[in-house]
Coordinates of C-alpha atoms in Angstrom, one line a residue:
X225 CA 27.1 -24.8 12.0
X226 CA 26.1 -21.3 10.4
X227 CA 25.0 -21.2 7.2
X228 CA 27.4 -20.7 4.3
X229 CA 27.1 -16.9 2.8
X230 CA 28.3 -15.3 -0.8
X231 CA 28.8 -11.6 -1.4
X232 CA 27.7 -10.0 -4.8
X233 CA 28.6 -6.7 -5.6
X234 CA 27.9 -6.2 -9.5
X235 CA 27.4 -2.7 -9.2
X236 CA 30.1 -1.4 -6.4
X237 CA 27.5 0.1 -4.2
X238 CA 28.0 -2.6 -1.3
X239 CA 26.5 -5.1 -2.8
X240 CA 24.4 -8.0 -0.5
X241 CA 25.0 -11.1 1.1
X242 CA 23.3 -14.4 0.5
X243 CA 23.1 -17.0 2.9
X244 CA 23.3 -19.9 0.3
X245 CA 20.6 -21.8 1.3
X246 CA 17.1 -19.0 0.8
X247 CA 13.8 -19.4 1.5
X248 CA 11.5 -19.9 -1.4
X249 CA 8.3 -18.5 -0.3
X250 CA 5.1 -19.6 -2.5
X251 CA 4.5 -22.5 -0.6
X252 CA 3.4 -20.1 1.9
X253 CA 0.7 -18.9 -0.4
X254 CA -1.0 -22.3 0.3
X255 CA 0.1 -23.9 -2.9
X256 CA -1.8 -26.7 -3.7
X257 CA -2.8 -27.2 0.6
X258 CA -3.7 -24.7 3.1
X259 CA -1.2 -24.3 6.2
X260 CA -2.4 -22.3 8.7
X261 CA -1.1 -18.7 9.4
X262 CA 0.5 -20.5 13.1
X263 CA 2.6 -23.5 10.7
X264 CA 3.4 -21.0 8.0
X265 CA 5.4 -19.0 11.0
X266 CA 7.0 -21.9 12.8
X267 CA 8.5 -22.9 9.2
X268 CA 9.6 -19.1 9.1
X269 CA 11.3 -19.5 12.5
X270 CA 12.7 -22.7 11.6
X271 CA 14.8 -21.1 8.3
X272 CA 16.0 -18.0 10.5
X273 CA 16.9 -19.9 13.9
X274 CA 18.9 -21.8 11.2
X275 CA 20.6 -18.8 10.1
X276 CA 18.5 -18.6 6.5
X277 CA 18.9 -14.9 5.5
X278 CA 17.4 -14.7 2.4
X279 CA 13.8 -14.9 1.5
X280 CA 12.0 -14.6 -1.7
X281 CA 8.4 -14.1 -2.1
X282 CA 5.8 -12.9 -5.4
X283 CA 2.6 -11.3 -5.4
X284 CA 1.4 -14.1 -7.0
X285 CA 2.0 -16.7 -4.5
X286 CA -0.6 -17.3 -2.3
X287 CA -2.6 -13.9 -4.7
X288 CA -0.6 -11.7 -2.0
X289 CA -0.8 -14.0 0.8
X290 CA 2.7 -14.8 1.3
X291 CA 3.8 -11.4 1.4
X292 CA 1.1 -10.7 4.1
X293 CA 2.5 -13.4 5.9
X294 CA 5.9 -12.4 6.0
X295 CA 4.6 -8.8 6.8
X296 CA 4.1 -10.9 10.7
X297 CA 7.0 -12.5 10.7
X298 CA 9.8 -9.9 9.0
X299 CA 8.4 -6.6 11.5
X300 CA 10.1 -7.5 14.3
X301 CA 13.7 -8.4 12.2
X302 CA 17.0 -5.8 11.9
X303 CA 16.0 -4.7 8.4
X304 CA 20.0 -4.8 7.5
X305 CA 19.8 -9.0 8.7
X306 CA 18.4 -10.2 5.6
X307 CA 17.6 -9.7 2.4
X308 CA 14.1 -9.3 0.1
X309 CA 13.5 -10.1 -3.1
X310 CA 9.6 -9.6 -4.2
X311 CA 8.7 -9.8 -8.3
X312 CA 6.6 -7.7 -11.1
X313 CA 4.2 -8.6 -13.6
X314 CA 0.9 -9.3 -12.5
X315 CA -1.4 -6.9 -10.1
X316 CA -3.6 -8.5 -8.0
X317 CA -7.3 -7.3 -8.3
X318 CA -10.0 -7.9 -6.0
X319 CA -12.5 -9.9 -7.6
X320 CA -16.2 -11.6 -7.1
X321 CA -15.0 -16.0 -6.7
X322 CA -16.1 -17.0 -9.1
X323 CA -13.8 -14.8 -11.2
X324 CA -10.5 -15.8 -8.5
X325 CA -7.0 -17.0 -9.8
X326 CA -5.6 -20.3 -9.0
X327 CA -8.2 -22.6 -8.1
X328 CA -6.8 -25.9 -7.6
X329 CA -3.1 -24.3 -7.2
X330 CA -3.7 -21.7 -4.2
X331 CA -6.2 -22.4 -1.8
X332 CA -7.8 -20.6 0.7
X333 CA -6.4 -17.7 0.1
X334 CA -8.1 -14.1 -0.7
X335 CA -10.4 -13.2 -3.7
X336 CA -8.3 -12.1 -5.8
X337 CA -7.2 -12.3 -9.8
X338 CA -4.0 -12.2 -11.8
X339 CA -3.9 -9.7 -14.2
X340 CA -1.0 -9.2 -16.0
X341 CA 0.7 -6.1 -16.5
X342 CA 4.4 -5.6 -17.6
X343 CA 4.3 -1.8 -18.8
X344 CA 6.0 1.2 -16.4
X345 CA 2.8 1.9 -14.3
X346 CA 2.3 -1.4 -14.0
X347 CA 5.8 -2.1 -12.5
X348 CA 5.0 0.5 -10.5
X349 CA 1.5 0.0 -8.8
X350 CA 3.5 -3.5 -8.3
X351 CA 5.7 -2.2 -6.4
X352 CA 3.8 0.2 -4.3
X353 CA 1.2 -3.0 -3.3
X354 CA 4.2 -5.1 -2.5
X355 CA 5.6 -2.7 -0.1
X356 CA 2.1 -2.4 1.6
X357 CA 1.5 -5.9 1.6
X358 CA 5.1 -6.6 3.0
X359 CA 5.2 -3.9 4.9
X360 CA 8.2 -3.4 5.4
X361 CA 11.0 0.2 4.2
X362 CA 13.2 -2.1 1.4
X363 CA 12.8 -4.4 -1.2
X364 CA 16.3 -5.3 -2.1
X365 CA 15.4 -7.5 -5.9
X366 CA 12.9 -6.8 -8.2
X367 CA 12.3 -9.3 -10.4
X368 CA 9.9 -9.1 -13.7
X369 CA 8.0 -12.5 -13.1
X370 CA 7.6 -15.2 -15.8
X371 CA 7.8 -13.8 -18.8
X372 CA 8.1 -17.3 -20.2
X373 CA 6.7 -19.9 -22.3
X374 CA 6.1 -22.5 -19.3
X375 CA 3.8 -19.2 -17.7
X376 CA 2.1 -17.8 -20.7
X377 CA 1.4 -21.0 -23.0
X378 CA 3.3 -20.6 -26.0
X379 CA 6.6 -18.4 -27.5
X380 CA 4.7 -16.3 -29.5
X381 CA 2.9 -15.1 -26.3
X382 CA 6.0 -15.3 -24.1
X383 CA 7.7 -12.7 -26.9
X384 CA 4.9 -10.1 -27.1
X385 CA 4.8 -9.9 -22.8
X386 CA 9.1 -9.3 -23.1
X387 CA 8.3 -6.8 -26.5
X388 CA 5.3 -4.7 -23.8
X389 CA 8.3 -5.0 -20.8
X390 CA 10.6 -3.3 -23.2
X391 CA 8.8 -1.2 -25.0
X392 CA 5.9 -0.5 -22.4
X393 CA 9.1 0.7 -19.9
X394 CA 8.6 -1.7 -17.2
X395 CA 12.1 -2.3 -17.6
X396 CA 12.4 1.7 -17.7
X397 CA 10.5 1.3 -14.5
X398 CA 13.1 -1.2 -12.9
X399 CA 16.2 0.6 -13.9
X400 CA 14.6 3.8 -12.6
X401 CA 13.6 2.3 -9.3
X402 CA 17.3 0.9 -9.0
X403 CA 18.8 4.4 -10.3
X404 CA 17.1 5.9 -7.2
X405 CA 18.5 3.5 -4.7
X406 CA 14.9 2.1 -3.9
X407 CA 15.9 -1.6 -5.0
X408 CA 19.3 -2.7 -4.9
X409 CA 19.2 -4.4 -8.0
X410 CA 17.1 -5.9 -10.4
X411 CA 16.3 -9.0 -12.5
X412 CA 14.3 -11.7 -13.7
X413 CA 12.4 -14.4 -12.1
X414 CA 11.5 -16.9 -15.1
X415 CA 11.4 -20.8 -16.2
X416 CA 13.4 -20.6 -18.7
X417 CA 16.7 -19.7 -19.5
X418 CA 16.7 -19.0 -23.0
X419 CA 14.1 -15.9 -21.5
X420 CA 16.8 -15.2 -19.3
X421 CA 19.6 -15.1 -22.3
X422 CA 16.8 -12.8 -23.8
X423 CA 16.5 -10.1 -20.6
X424 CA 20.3 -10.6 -20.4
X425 CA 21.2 -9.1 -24.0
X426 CA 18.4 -6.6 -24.2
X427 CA 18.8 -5.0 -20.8
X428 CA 21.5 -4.4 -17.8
X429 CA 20.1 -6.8 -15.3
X430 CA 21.9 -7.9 -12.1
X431 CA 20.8 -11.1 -10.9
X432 CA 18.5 -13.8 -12.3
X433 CA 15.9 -16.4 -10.3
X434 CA 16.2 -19.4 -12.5
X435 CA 13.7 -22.1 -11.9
X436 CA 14.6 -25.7 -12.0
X437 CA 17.0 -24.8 -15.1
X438 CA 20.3 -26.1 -14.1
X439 CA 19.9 -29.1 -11.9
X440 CA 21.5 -32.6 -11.4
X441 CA 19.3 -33.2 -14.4
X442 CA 19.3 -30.5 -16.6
X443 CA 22.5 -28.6 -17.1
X444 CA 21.6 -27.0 -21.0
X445 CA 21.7 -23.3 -19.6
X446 CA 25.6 -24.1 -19.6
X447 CA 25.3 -24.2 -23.5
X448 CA 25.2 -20.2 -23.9
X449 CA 23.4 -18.9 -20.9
X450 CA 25.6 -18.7 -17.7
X451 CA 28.9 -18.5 -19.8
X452 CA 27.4 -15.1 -20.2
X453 CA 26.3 -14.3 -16.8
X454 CA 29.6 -15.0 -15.7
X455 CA 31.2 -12.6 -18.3
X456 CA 29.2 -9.9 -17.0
X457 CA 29.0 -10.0 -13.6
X458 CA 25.0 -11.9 -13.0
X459 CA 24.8 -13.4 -9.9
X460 CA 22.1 -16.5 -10.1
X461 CA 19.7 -17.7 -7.5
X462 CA 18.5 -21.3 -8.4
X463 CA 14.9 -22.0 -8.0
X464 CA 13.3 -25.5 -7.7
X465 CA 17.0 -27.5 -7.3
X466 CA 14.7 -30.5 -7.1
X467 CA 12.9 -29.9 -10.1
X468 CA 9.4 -30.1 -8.6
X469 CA 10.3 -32.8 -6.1
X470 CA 12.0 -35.9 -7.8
X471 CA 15.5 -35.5 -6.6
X472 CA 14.2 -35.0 -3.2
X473 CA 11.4 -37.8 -3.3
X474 CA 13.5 -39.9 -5.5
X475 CA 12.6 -41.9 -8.7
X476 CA 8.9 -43.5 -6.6
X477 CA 5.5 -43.9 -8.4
X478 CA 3.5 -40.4 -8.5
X479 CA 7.3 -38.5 -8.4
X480 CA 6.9 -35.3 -9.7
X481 CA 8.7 -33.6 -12.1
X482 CA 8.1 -29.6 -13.8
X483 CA 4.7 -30.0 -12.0
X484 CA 3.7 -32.9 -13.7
X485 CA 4.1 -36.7 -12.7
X486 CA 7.6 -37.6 -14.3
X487 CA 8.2 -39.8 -17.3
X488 CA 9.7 -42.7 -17.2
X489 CA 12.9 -41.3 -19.3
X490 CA 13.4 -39.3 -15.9
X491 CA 12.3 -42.1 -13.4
X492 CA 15.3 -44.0 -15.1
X493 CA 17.7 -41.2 -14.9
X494 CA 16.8 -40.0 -11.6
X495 CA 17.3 -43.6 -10.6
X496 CA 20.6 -44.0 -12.2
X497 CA 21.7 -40.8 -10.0
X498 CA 20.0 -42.0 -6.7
X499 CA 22.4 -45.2 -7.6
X500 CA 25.9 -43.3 -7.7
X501 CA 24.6 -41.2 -5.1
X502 CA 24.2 -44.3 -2.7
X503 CA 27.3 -45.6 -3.8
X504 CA 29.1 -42.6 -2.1
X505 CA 27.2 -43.1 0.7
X506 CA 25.4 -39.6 0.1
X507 CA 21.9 -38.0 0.0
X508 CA 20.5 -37.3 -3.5
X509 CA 18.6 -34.3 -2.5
X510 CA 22.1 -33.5 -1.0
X511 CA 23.9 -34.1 -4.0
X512 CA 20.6 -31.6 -6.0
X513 CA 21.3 -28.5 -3.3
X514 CA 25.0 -28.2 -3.5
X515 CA 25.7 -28.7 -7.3
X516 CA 24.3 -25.4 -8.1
X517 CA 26.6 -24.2 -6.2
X518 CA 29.4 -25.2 -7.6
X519 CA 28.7 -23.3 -10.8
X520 CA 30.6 -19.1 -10.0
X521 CA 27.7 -17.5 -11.1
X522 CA 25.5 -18.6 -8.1
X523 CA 24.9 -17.2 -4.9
X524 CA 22.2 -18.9 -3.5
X525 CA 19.6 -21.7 -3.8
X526 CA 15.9 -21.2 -2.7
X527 CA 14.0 -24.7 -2.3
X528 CA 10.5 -24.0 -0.8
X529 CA 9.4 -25.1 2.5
X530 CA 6.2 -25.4 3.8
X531 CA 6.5 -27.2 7.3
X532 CA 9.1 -27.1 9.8
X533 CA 10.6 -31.1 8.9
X534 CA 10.8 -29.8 5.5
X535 CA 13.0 -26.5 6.4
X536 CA 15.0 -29.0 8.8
X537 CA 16.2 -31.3 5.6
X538 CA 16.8 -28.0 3.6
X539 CA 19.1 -27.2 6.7
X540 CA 20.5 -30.5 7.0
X541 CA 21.2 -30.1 2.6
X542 CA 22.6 -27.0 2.8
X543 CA 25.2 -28.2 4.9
X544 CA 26.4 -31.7 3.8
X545 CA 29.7 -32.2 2.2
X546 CA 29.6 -33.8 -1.1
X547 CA 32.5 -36.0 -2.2
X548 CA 34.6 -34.9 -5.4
X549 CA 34.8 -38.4 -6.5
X550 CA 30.7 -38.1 -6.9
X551 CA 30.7 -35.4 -9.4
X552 CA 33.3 -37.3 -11.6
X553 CA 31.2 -41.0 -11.3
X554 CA 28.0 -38.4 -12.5
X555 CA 30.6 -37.3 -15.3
X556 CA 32.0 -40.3 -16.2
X557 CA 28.6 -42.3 -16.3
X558 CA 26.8 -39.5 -18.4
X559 CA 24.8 -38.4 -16.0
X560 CA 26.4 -34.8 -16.1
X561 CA 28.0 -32.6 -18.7
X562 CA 31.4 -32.9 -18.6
X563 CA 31.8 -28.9 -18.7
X564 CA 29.6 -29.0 -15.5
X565 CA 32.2 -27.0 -12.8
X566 CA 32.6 -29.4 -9.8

């Protein structure tokens, strides 16, 4: 069965099409365990013999690795097949090891630090070391990466990186590089989306990569958030539909949750959801793809992967067939807003 595949076309220059089920790429930047460059390929070639067309990678992940990686596996690929999304915000600096970035979250990867920068050069030396690294003649998205709370440690900190994005002309940067026809469109790759409201009302943004932000558990970015997106246009890309790995794991001991080992506030929740879901005779992690989905706004939804059996249940998610009657039990049990569109 081919993939499923959504058209956006904000802007009336064509547009692009999303297979709906993307390929999150910072697992290939050997977060938290090393694959090897031969594993990190099969996965590769297991999303696009399954007909995944959308890949999404960061300069951060892997501290440039996973773009080098898909440098391999992209060179060989009809350009006009797929489409690219990469991210701004931090360069990546050579550096002695004892100075790297990530240690404990990447590993084995180059020597390299994170150094943020979200001011118009900045965006722009970005760029040019994303194209190099990728190597490839078209980025399709630019996002500006993590310009949240969750990333940078507090809001105060969070609001002076949007203020030097703004008023530094990174965004200047964006807008320009889309102007030109060098990116197709551009948005925001964040945690958050009370950032993304932010972006959204300051600038003229096309799409946004929302991480783990409106889920089977968390649904909040309907209170303000996509209402607007759908109002003007914004096409979303959820990121992390399993919030770190609970509503594919399941409510077990060690489940993760936003990075961290969940709570029991969400064991019990999750658990109360893994029960409905059973009672329809359906997969939770089923159930976590496809409600995204169900929302207008979205166009596709980009769990990572970092081994062939876990591409194959992203597959095998992507395509199930989720009973009406489940959204309602969901609703009428309080596990989901009511204003949720099923």
């Amino acid at each position: 069965m081919a993939l499923k595949t959504r058209h956006w076309d904000r802007l009336g220059n064509g547009g692009l099409s999303f297979t709906e089920l993307g390929f999150g790429t910072a697992p290939l930047g050997n977060l938290y365990r090393a694959i090897s460059d031969a594993d990190a390929r099969a996965t590769l070639d297991a999303a696009w013999d399954g007909g995944v067309r959308y890949f999404d990678t960061a300069p951060l992940y892997g501290l440039g690795l996973s773009e080098t990686r898909l440098n391999a596996f992209l060179r060989d690929k009809p350009r006009d097949d797929y489409v690219l999304s990469s991210k701004v915000g931090r360069l990546i600096q050579p550096c002695a090891p004892e100075h790297r970035s990530g240690v404990g979250k990447w590993f084995d990867v180059p020597q390299r630090r994170e150094h943020y920068d979200y001011t118009y050069d900045g965006v722009m030396r970005s760029v040019e070391h994303s194209f190099a690294r990728l190597g490839v003649d078209r980025i399709d998205i630019l996002y500006v990466h993590d310009l949240c709370i969750f990333s940078h440690g507090s809001k105060d900190v969070s609001d002076m990186r949007i203020e030097e994005f703004f008023a530094g002309r990174g965004y200047d940067a964006m807008v320009s590089l889309r102007d030109q026809g060098a990116i197709r469109a551009i948005g925001g790759g964040v945690n958050e989306w009370e950032v993304c409201q932010t972006l959204a009302e300051r600038g003229d943004f096309d799409l946004f990569l929302l991480a783990g932000r409106y889920t089977l558990l968390e649904q909040e970015a309907l209170n303000s958030f996509l209402p607007l997106c759908e109002a003007r246009g914004i096409g979303i890309v959820t990121g992390g539909p399993y919030n770190s790995g609970i509503l594919a794991t399941g409510a077990k001991p060690g489940a993760y949750y936003n990075y961290e080992p969940a709570q029991q506030d969400i064991l019990d929740r999750v658990s109360a959801i893994e029960a409905v879901c059973a009672d329809h005779g359906v997969r939770m992690v089923d159930a976590a793809f496809q409600f995204p989905l169900l929302h207008p706004a979205h166009v596709a939804v980009i769990p990572g992967g970092q081994g062939a059996s876990e591409m194959a249940g992203n597959l095998q998610a992507a395509q199930a067939e989720i009973p009406a009657a489940l959204w309602e039990d969901l609703k009428a049990t309080g596990l989901m807003r009511q204003d949720a569109p099923t």
